[in-house]
Amino acid sequence: MVVSKAWTLRQHFQGFPKASDFHLREETLPQPKNGQVLLEAVFLSVDPYMRPYSQTMMKEGDVMIGSQVAKVIQSYNPSFPVGCHVVSDCGWRSHWVCDGAELTPVLPDWPQDIPLSLALGAIGMPGLTALYGLEEVCEIKKGETLLVNAAAGAVGSVVGQIAKIKGCRVVGCAGTDTKVSYLKELGFDQVFNYKTATSLEESLREAAPHGYDCYFENVGGKFSSVVMPQMREYGRIAVCGSISMYNDTTPQTGPYVHTYMIFKQLRMEGFLCARWKNKHQQSLRRLMAWMTEGKLRCNEHITIGFNNMPAAFMGMLQGDNTGKAVVKTLEDCCSPSIFRWWDSPPGGVLVMEKNDGEESPGATGGEGDGRDTTPVHNTGTPDGMAALGVMLQGFMLNQQQSMQQQQQSMQQAMQSMQQQMQQQISQLQEEVQKGKTKQQCVVTPLPAANPDTLTRPAPQSRDPAEEVLGEHVDKKEEAAEMVRHNYIRRKGPKKVSHYVI
Amino acid sequence: MVVSKAWTLRQHFQGFPKASDFHLREETLPQPKNGQVLLEAVFLSVDPYMRPYSQTMMKEGDVMIGSQVAKVIQSYNPSFPVGCHVVSDCGWRSHWVCDGAELTPVLPDWPQDIPLSLALGAIGMPGLTALYGLEEVCEIKKGETLLVNAAAGAVGSVVGQIAKIKGCRVVGCAGTDTKVSYLKELGFDQVFNYKTATSLEESLREAAPHGYDCYFENVGGKFSSVVMPQMREYGRIAVCGSISMYNDTTPQTGPYVHTYMIFKQLRMEGFLCARWKNKHQQSLRRLMAWMTEGKLRCNEHITIGFNNMPAAFMGMLQGDNTGKAVVKTLEDCCSPSIFRWWDSPPGGVLVMEKNDGEESPGATGGEGDGRDTTPVHNTGTPDGMAALGVMLQGFMLNQQQSMQQQQQSMQQAMQSMQQQMQQQISQLQEEVQKGKTKQQCVVTPLPAANPDTLTRPAPQSRDPAEEVLGEHVDKKEEAAEMVRHNYIRRKGPKKVSHYVI
């Protein structure tokens, strides 16, 4: 059993979220059973949708909704071997026990030089959202003019780039001059700062005098009312978000859109990317291909420390981020992991050990490309394979029939792991020759997590391993701090540069 | 040359239209040339869309937009022989000269017992609008629940019936108890009077506790705001009209819909039926088939007299009509046509003559089924054929090449006419045996047209035939009056009954 941390909704947000609306609690996780895995969060996503979702779909006390890139640190499911990375929708939790049905492995051939955090961004839900919004909802065609607002956000920045790939003219709006510069660098045709523009209406008209064929809506509210008259006949509006409205205490009102809808025969459609989940794998590969070809670039706004989830969320809601807002847990960034535990799964014994004494990049600079490359984080370490073998024997005693199926999927996973390892080896060899790429970090101290918001479960008897883990988590969170690092992958493969705001 | 009457927009409407916003003018039409026809209005349509269209697409002094069923009374285009009926978009005009490109012939096999006025209603633009809104926009499926408002209107009443044909559950809203009764009779599952309902929200919820899959929007404004929260996931909204907003002097405002759109993944689409014009003929046949099978029934609200176009239009806007609002010109209803003219088209001589002394149904009751069945109104009279033959010779002298094409289309038209005639003969024979169906009319005197609103063009030299026609038109309009007659074709073919409000 493991003690996890989880951020809950202490009370429903009234207007803009406050720190006191969140509550950090510890929860004792059940011991993983056959078919289950224990996850450890590596990157956690903060996204605008969480704000309205909390209002309509959550009750007070629920764990905040959200996705994360997690590492499998204990596994009784051969499809998800120890060390592999998955995307999980388990919410704002540091650890979680679940079965494979709720997990999506990151692409098996994820390139070494692309941060895994992008599985929450351009090569994840926001990237898919951008792609589906353009292809499935807007059905955008070459030569058309697209408007996207909140264009420097996780979704908006991908929207504009995909539209450019498709041969469209792209107009983007953002709320700071820095974001405007960033979007111009990404290749947007016209970008302006809607906060400093004298007239949004005029700026939109100047940017596209003949109007807009497609409008990728991330903002809603009054912004949308200004756009409607500038839509062209048969215009399509993909309603992805309405961040300007999420914190309203009374609903904003604006002119009804019916007349424009009818006489211009506009189509407006709200969507969630899960609608096309049967296409996800194929779509992620397309996004990854654009990324490796240098056609799709991205920026991330990374906050360090699980304790800072609320701060990262609130910062994102007020537009602090240029690109995807992500939280990186301390375990993966600023300190070596010093923990060890053992457990006795049914049908086998799994022992994992991580070497102490690894180099610490320290608090002022993280080395690497934003991805922890210590062996324990890679899929398919020799130790992990041996443990799987032991576990396999245990399963065979009791579950021969189901084992055959699992074997097959495991064989596939193994093959995939082998390929990945070989790739990683080649890439590492290449990197060794070239010298390691540096990543710059600026560390901004944040207020420490409020001890009042931290509650613990009633003391229970723990085994020594769990206590070590619990202690480890506490120690890390006390030194909460935020790092912002940003990078743009430039056109052409294998060329990475890093931006610091 | 012929003097026509036309209603123009004297000044843009401010709020609800007033009689003084319209202007009745006479205009001298040019002499039809080769390829052209002279039309005489039989039924004219008044529709909600005219109100917003006037605001955005017309300038003061323009003839009011609109469709009509017109009779070809002079023809130099073999595709539209004298006596045939066409649908023309020439606006609020008593007569018009145009070429065939702007005309749509009514279905060639139009049944004798179905009024031609339905070519402006259930078997015309409103019927097509209902069909396309459900099939193309809503993509409605069997078993789904549909909401339609303004349900007793020209479009709404057809929407509900088609949805029933498709196996859907239909909820309709209307503004009078009479309309509610009418819709129940048409087979709507749930109908309520939204004007007398204590709470629209509750009435909608009671009518469909699980919400609405499809919403056929004819009303817009606050009504739509109440519906949005009751849409089901993946709901579709066909935005056909927004009659509650057309007379606003300042735009109505309401809560933005983005949040519902996103989290319920709703699709909202405005449309005009012309988008699917390549399907019109096929679709009209489907509507006609439902009509003759008794699956589609309709009511018409008929105002008599071209002079009463504005009154009919304003009445429709304030919801006087149950079913399609149509204006019937006096020529076809209350008096025999007594006119004769001749003209010399290039390349031939066309002479047409209509027998005097036909029975007049008088002003208090129109006999027949709402369709003038005097021979001159039927397509392909022997006189018309002879005249066409003469005209054909003239054409051949000068235009042999283009004639070949025209010949082909004429042959088709002729074949179609022959078929129609044979059908009519059979039907008439049947009717003679059964005895004629009576149609009841109530005549309500209306104020005579304001002489101030009537201007005439500067006197020009006319030939005697034109003067006779002009005189005839004037005489009819002086006795302006309104007749309302309504009929519902009951289930099962050949059974017609008539309702009087």
mmCIF file of C-alpha atoms in Angstrom, chain A residues 49 52-53 56-57 215 217 219-225 233-234 239-242 245-246 251-259 261-276, chain B residues 49 52-53 56-57 215 217 219-225 233-234 239-242 245-246 251-259 261-276:
data_model
loop_
_atom_site.group_PDB
_atom_site.id
_atom_site.type_symbol
_atom_site.label_atom_id
_atom_site.label_comp_id
_atom_site.label_asym_id
_atom_site.label_seq_id
_atom_site.Cartn_x
_atom_site.Cartn_y
_atom_site.Cartn_z
ATOM 1 C CA TYR A 49 -11.784 22.763 -19.365
ATOM 2 C CA PRO A 52 -16.310 24.523 -16.171
ATOM 3 C CA TYR A 53 -16.091 20.768 -15.691
ATOM 4 C CA THR A 56 -21.078 20.862 -13.732
ATOM 5 C CA MET A 57 -19.587 17.424 -13.235
ATOM 6 C CA TYR A 215 -13.244 30.103 -36.599
ATOM 7 C CA GLU A 217 -13.254 29.252 -30.790
ATOM 8 C CA VAL A 219 -12.538 32.268 -25.904
ATOM 9 C CA GLY A 220 -16.297 32.702 -26.348
ATOM 10 C CA GLY A 221 -18.254 35.599 -24.894
ATOM 11 C CA LYS A 222 -17.962 39.064 -26.352
ATOM 12 C CA PHE A 223 -15.084 38.035 -28.576
ATOM 13 C CA SER A 224 -17.387 35.651 -30.399
ATOM 14 C CA SER A 225 -20.023 38.342 -30.863
ATOM 15 C CA GLU A 233 -21.018 32.240 -46.068
ATOM 16 C CA TYR A 234 -20.937 28.563 -45.083
ATOM 17 C CA VAL A 239 -16.381 25.593 -30.376
ATOM 18 C CA CYS A 240 -13.496 24.149 -28.429
ATOM 19 C CA GLY A 241 -13.457 26.415 -25.406
ATOM 20 C CA SER A 242 -14.783 29.637 -23.959
ATOM 21 C CA MET A 245 -16.694 32.757 -19.617
ATOM 22 C CA TYR A 246 -15.471 30.050 -17.287
ATOM 23 C CA PRO A 251 -23.694 34.144 -17.245
ATOM 24 C CA GLN A 252 -22.494 36.712 -19.749
ATOM 25 C CA THR A 253 -25.014 37.710 -22.333
ATOM 26 C CA GLY A 254 -24.614 38.857 -25.897
ATOM 27 C CA PRO A 255 -26.657 39.260 -29.049
ATOM 28 C CA TYR A 256 -28.298 36.114 -30.342
ATOM 29 C CA VAL A 257 -26.519 34.668 -33.344
ATOM 30 C CA HIS A 258 -29.488 33.231 -35.218
ATOM 31 C CA THR A 259 -29.676 35.808 -37.963
ATOM 32 C CA MET A 261 -26.367 31.622 -38.629
ATOM 33 C CA ILE A 262 -29.287 31.530 -41.037
ATOM 34 C CA PHE A 263 -28.371 34.025 -43.695
ATOM 35 C CA LYS A 264 -24.729 33.018 -43.845
ATOM 36 C CA GLN A 265 -25.597 29.360 -43.316
ATOM 37 C CA LEU A 266 -23.015 29.040 -40.581
ATOM 38 C CA ARG A 267 -22.328 25.845 -38.725
ATOM 39 C CA MET A 268 -21.242 25.978 -35.104
ATOM 40 C CA GLU A 269 -20.289 22.823 -33.303
ATOM 41 C CA GLY A 270 -19.024 22.129 -29.836
ATOM 42 C CA PHE A 271 -16.751 19.154 -29.412
ATOM 43 C CA LEU A 272 -14.568 17.143 -27.091
ATOM 44 C CA CYS A 273 -11.694 15.248 -28.602
ATOM 45 C CA ALA A 274 -12.760 11.944 -27.024
ATOM 46 C CA ARG A 275 -15.449 11.716 -29.707
ATOM 47 C CA TRP A 276 -12.848 10.468 -32.163
ATOM 48 C CA TYR B 49 -37.660 35.516 -43.918
ATOM 49 C CA PRO B 52 -34.840 40.222 -42.002
ATOM 50 C CA TYR B 53 -34.000 39.930 -45.684
ATOM 51 C CA THR B 56 -29.944 43.352 -44.897
ATOM 52 C CA MET B 57 -30.366 42.727 -48.594
ATOM 53 C CA TYR B 215 -34.331 21.158 -32.226
ATOM 54 C CA GLU B 217 -35.485 26.433 -34.528
ATOM 55 C CA VAL B 219 -38.276 31.315 -33.166
ATOM 56 C CA GLY B 220 -34.847 32.146 -31.733
ATOM 57 C CA GLY B 221 -34.288 34.625 -28.930
ATOM 58 C CA LYS B 222 -35.274 33.790 -25.378
ATOM 59 C CA PHE B 223 -37.055 30.638 -26.468
ATOM 60 C CA SER B 224 -33.754 29.222 -27.663
ATOM 61 C CA SER B 225 -32.046 30.085 -24.380
ATOM 62 C CA GLU B 233 -25.509 15.082 -25.907
ATOM 63 C CA TYR B 234 -24.698 15.317 -29.618
ATOM 64 C CA VAL B 239 -31.576 27.123 -37.292
ATOM 65 C CA CYS B 240 -34.256 27.799 -39.844
ATOM 66 C CA GLY B 241 -35.738 31.016 -38.537
ATOM 67 C CA SER B 242 -35.882 33.358 -35.583
ATOM 68 C CA MET B 245 -36.164 38.566 -33.329
ATOM 69 C CA TYR B 246 -37.038 39.885 -36.760
ATOM 70 C CA PRO B 251 -30.732 43.191 -30.950
ATOM 71 C CA GLN B 252 -32.005 40.926 -28.187
ATOM 72 C CA THR B 253 -29.356 39.473 -25.977
ATOM 73 C CA GLY B 254 -29.199 36.217 -24.090
ATOM 74 C CA PRO B 255 -26.672 33.981 -22.387
ATOM 75 C CA TYR B 256 -23.877 32.709 -24.582
ATOM 76 C CA VAL B 257 -24.331 29.105 -25.593
ATOM 77 C CA HIS B 258 -20.702 27.997 -25.728
ATOM 78 C CA THR B 259 -20.653 25.950 -22.562
ATOM 79 C CA MET B 261 -22.235 23.559 -27.107
ATOM 80 C CA ILE B 262 -18.938 22.188 -25.855
ATOM 81 C CA PHE B 263 -19.897 19.876 -23.060
ATOM 82 C CA LYS B 264 -22.898 18.433 -24.851
ATOM 83 C CA GLN B 265 -21.092 18.535 -28.190
ATOM 84 C CA LEU B 266 -24.038 20.246 -29.827
ATOM 85 C CA ARG B 267 -24.140 21.196 -33.457
ATOM 86 C CA MET B 268 -26.064 24.271 -34.536
ATOM 87 C CA GLU B 269 -26.406 25.099 -38.177
ATOM 88 C CA GLY B 270 -28.211 27.828 -40.032
ATOM 89 C CA PHE B 271 -29.478 26.998 -43.471
ATOM 90 C CA LEU B 272 -31.436 28.133 -46.488
ATOM 91 C CA CYS B 273 -33.118 25.498 -48.568
ATOM 92 C CA ALA B 274 -31.517 26.716 -51.801
ATOM 93 C CA ARG B 275 -28.314 24.998 -50.672
ATOM 94 C CA TRP B 276 -29.715 21.675 -51.833
#
